[in-house]
Tab-separated table of C-alpha atoms in Angstrom:
chain	number	residue	atom	x	y	z
A	1	UNK	CA	-62.598	27.626	-2.993
A	2	UNK	CA	-62.542	25.265	-0.109
A	3	UNK	CA	-59.583	23.126	-0.773
A	4	UNK	CA	-56.270	25.084	-0.369
A	5	UNK	CA	-53.530	25.031	-3.005
A	6	UNK	CA	-50.363	26.996	-3.985
A	7	UNK	CA	-48.983	26.352	-7.250
A	8	UNK	CA	-45.937	28.631	-6.756
A	9	UNK	CA	-45.232	27.109	-3.351
A	10	UNK	CA	-45.255	23.647	-5.073
A	11	UNK	CA	-42.847	24.504	-7.818
A	12	UNK	CA	-40.619	26.560	-5.561
A	13	UNK	CA	-40.189	23.646	-3.026
A	14	UNK	CA	-39.862	20.926	-5.720
A	15	UNK	CA	-38.266	22.709	-8.456
A	16	UNK	CA	-35.035	20.296	-8.636
A	17	UNK	CA	-37.342	17.219	-8.654
A	18	UNK	CA	-39.919	18.643	-11.182
A	19	UNK	CA	-36.896	19.504	-13.464
A	20	UNK	CA	-35.497	16.180	-13.418
A	21	UNK	CA	-38.784	14.725	-14.108
A	22	UNK	CA	-39.646	16.772	-17.043
A	23	UNK	CA	-36.544	18.081	-18.722
A	24	UNK	CA	-36.979	15.284	-21.438
A	25	UNK	CA	-40.223	14.306	-23.072
A	26	UNK	CA	-41.764	13.369	-26.328
A	27	UNK	CA	-43.468	16.199	-27.595
A	28	UNK	CA	-42.556	15.651	-31.262
A	29	UNK	CA	-46.254	15.927	-32.630
A	30	UNK	CA	-46.832	19.013	-30.361
A	31	UNK	CA	-43.730	20.893	-31.620
A	32	UNK	CA	-44.435	19.882	-35.355
A	33	UNK	CA	-48.243	21.285	-35.269
A	34	UNK	CA	-46.916	24.354	-33.455
A	35	UNK	CA	-43.906	25.231	-35.349
A	36	UNK	CA	-45.208	24.158	-38.767
A	37	UNK	CA	-47.451	27.380	-38.429
A	38	UNK	CA	-44.828	29.821	-37.789
A	39	UNK	CA	-41.446	30.694	-39.591
A	40	UNK	CA	-37.926	29.528	-38.513
A	41	UNK	CA	-36.401	32.305	-36.424
A	42	UNK	CA	-39.855	33.674	-35.268
A	43	UNK	CA	-40.158	35.067	-31.765
A	44	UNK	CA	-41.862	32.558	-29.359
A	45	UNK	CA	-43.091	33.284	-25.674
A	46	UNK	CA	-42.530	30.258	-23.677
A	47	UNK	CA	-45.622	31.015	-21.344
A	48	UNK	CA	-44.777	29.096	-18.040
A	49	UNK	CA	-41.521	27.310	-19.118
A	50	UNK	CA	-41.117	24.940	-16.190
A	51	UNK	CA	-37.896	23.179	-16.475
A	52	UNK	CA	-37.099	25.247	-19.785
A	53	UNK	CA	-37.295	21.875	-21.814
A	54	UNK	CA	-39.171	23.336	-24.592
A	55	UNK	CA	-37.375	26.693	-24.671
A	56	UNK	CA	-34.090	24.755	-25.184
A	57	UNK	CA	-35.578	22.940	-28.057
A	58	UNK	CA	-36.781	25.933	-29.899
A	59	UNK	CA	-33.699	27.822	-29.192
A	60	UNK	CA	-31.457	24.735	-30.455
A	61	UNK	CA	-33.505	24.893	-33.752
A	62	UNK	CA	-33.202	28.596	-34.563
A	63	UNK	CA	-36.120	30.212	-32.813
A	64	UNK	CA	-35.784	33.511	-30.736
A	65	UNK	CA	-37.489	32.875	-27.415
A	66	UNK	CA	-38.543	34.628	-24.385
A	67	UNK	CA	-39.003	32.292	-21.482
A	68	UNK	CA	-41.237	33.188	-18.444
A	69	UNK	CA	-42.314	31.323	-15.282
A	70	UNK	CA	-43.902	32.315	-12.057
A	71	UNK	CA	-41.521	30.294	-9.958
A	72	UNK	CA	-38.405	32.012	-8.907
A	73	UNK	CA	-36.586	28.465	-8.144
A	74	UNK	CA	-37.883	26.947	-11.635
A	75	UNK	CA	-36.638	30.480	-13.244
A	76	UNK	CA	-33.159	29.858	-11.636
A	77	UNK	CA	-32.820	26.129	-12.964
A	78	UNK	CA	-34.350	26.841	-16.245
A	79	UNK	CA	-32.136	29.858	-16.782
A	80	UNK	CA	-28.944	27.820	-16.386
A	81	UNK	CA	-30.426	25.032	-18.334
A	82	UNK	CA	-31.279	27.100	-21.535
A	83	UNK	CA	-28.176	29.371	-21.007
A	84	UNK	CA	-30.612	32.441	-21.146
A	85	UNK	CA	-32.423	34.331	-18.497
A	86	UNK	CA	-35.939	33.183	-17.761
A	87	UNK	CA	-38.098	36.051	-16.332
A	88	UNK	CA	-40.010	35.487	-13.199
A	89	UNK	CA	-43.550	36.709	-14.140
A	90	UNK	CA	-47.154	35.900	-13.450
A	91	UNK	CA	-49.472	35.158	-16.037
A	92	UNK	CA	-51.646	38.180	-15.436
A	93	UNK	CA	-48.635	40.423	-15.606
A	94	UNK	CA	-48.475	39.811	-19.580
A	95	UNK	CA	-48.896	43.252	-21.013
A	96	UNK	CA	-47.004	42.804	-24.250
A	97	UNK	CA	-49.059	43.935	-27.457
A	98	UNK	CA	-48.399	42.616	-31.113
A	99	UNK	CA	-45.126	41.302	-30.030
A	100	UNK	CA	-44.785	37.417	-30.694
A	101	UNK	CA	-45.139	35.093	-33.402
A	102	UNK	CA	-46.121	32.147	-31.416
A	103	UNK	CA	-47.001	31.696	-27.636
A	104	UNK	CA	-46.130	28.289	-26.151
A	105	UNK	CA	-48.220	27.436	-23.120
A	106	UNK	CA	-47.608	23.775	-22.455
A	107	UNK	CA	-49.198	22.401	-19.266
A	108	UNK	CA	-49.037	25.844	-17.700
A	109	UNK	CA	-52.398	27.806	-17.892
A	110	UNK	CA	-54.373	24.702	-16.762
A	111	UNK	CA	-53.177	26.031	-13.283
A	112	UNK	CA	-55.564	28.870	-13.560
A	113	UNK	CA	-59.005	28.507	-12.097
A	114	UNK	CA	-62.100	28.703	-14.838
A	115	UNK	CA	-62.827	32.303	-13.934
A	116	UNK	CA	-59.317	33.593	-14.679
A	117	UNK	CA	-58.819	31.698	-17.843
A	118	UNK	CA	-60.628	34.189	-20.162
A	119	UNK	CA	-58.943	37.098	-19.062
A	120	UNK	CA	-55.127	35.433	-19.735
A	121	UNK	CA	-56.507	34.161	-23.064
A	122	UNK	CA	-57.285	37.608	-24.147
A	123	UNK	CA	-53.827	38.931	-22.895
A	124	UNK	CA	-51.993	36.104	-24.738
A	125	UNK	CA	-53.928	36.951	-27.939
A	126	UNK	CA	-53.223	40.771	-27.605
A	127	UNK	CA	-49.407	39.862	-27.285
A	128	UNK	CA	-49.364	37.964	-30.465
A	129	UNK	CA	-48.676	39.592	-33.874
A	130	UNK	CA	-51.574	39.328	-36.550
A	131	UNK	CA	-51.877	35.618	-37.568
A	132	UNK	CA	-49.821	34.585	-34.490
A	133	UNK	CA	-50.212	31.198	-32.950
A	134	UNK	CA	-50.880	29.912	-29.627
A	135	UNK	CA	-50.255	26.352	-28.512
A	136	UNK	CA	-51.709	25.247	-25.170
A	137	UNK	CA	-52.872	22.163	-23.447
A	138	UNK	CA	-55.242	20.793	-20.528
A	139	UNK	CA	-55.976	17.496	-18.998
A	140	UNK	CA	-59.028	16.286	-20.948
A	141	UNK	CA	-62.250	16.372	-18.868
A	142	UNK	CA	-64.507	18.377	-16.874
A	143	UNK	CA	-64.120	20.326	-13.552
A	144	UNK	CA	-60.833	20.728	-11.842
A	145	UNK	CA	-58.738	18.836	-9.058
A	146	UNK	CA	-56.418	19.784	-6.472
A	147	UNK	CA	-53.339	17.388	-6.444
A	148	UNK	CA	-50.078	17.751	-4.320
A	149	UNK	CA	-51.123	21.144	-3.531
A	150	UNK	CA	-51.570	22.295	-7.422
A	151	UNK	CA	-54.770	23.131	-9.006
A	152	UNK	CA	-55.547	21.556	-12.367
A	153	UNK	CA	-58.156	22.919	-14.548
A	154	UNK	CA	-59.689	20.328	-16.850
A	155	UNK	CA	-61.009	21.101	-20.126
A	156	UNK	CA	-63.164	19.502	-23.143
A	157	UNK	CA	-62.872	20.713	-26.625
A	158	UNK	CA	-66.426	22.024	-26.556
A	159	UNK	CA	-65.896	23.843	-23.352
A	160	UNK	CA	-62.779	25.613	-24.798
A	161	UNK	CA	-64.574	26.548	-28.038
A	162	UNK	CA	-67.436	28.066	-26.130
A	163	UNK	CA	-64.935	30.058	-23.985
A	164	UNK	CA	-63.200	31.251	-26.964
A	165	UNK	CA	-66.380	32.266	-28.640
A	166	UNK	CA	-67.546	34.249	-25.535
A	167	UNK	CA	-64.384	36.256	-25.481
A	168	UNK	CA	-65.590	37.939	-28.895
A	169	UNK	CA	-62.087	38.423	-30.120
A	170	UNK	CA	-60.486	37.726	-33.398
A	171	UNK	CA	-59.103	34.422	-32.879
A	172	UNK	CA	-60.262	30.953	-33.578
A	173	UNK	CA	-59.301	27.342	-32.850
A	174	UNK	CA	-57.563	25.836	-35.775
A	175	UNK	CA	-56.379	22.540	-34.417
A	176	UNK	CA	-57.265	20.061	-31.678
A	177	UNK	CA	-55.495	16.819	-30.918
A	178	UNK	CA	-55.297	14.258	-28.003
A	179	UNK	CA	-52.019	12.829	-26.622
A	180	UNK	CA	-50.865	10.781	-23.819
A	181	UNK	CA	-48.319	11.958	-21.230
A	182	UNK	CA	-45.055	12.999	-22.690
A	183	UNK	CA	-43.105	12.071	-19.644
A	184	UNK	CA	-43.006	9.186	-17.087
A	185	UNK	CA	-43.828	11.205	-14.143
A	186	UNK	CA	-45.180	9.219	-11.403
A	187	UNK	CA	-48.984	9.740	-11.384
A	188	UNK	CA	-49.346	11.204	-14.967
A	189	UNK	CA	-50.124	7.448	-16.173
A	190	UNK	CA	-53.506	7.377	-17.740
A	191	UNK	CA	-53.826	11.071	-18.491
A	192	UNK	CA	-55.248	12.251	-21.740
A	193	UNK	CA	-54.163	15.759	-22.993
A	194	UNK	CA	-56.150	17.960	-25.163
A	195	UNK	CA	-53.910	20.210	-27.163
A	196	UNK	CA	-55.351	23.396	-28.566
A	197	UNK	CA	-53.750	25.520	-31.383
A	198	UNK	CA	-55.397	28.984	-31.585
A	199	UNK	CA	-54.656	31.565	-34.527
A	200	UNK	CA	-55.241	35.241	-34.277
A	201	UNK	CA	-56.634	37.096	-36.927
């Protein structure tokens, strides 16, 4: 890739600002579509938890949560916010098997390049219990962009389904819906988010 970016450097250098901009958001529809498919008290992996906003919501609503993030500075802030340790871990280091009822990857794995995504999706599916659920989201569209030193992988429903089919694993896309930005972060205006829910067989 010609352009340079460093996702972790951005989040480490801007952790406090990012926390303030994203700790509040309207994800009611996203939460409902995800949580309606797992039991209350289920075990959720917040895969790239950022500010900890979503982990906090899940914990306060009776779910068991493991939160991880690749940015050490985000982990420190999120740990304090959710009153629980957030593990500093890269996506590729996920090695759990048949562990989680649900994996929540909100605006997180979109920072992976196209060729990295399939391997991470397989790791996520392997980490789920049978009938487990993954929620993930991407900016709707094709290609990618590098903005403020961060890489964003765009995705269409058709592209996602094609990728999932190529993986030849026991998982299927069971829901897709589009939403507007959940926060008022500068620069987020006009973005359409594609939201994906996958179920492991």
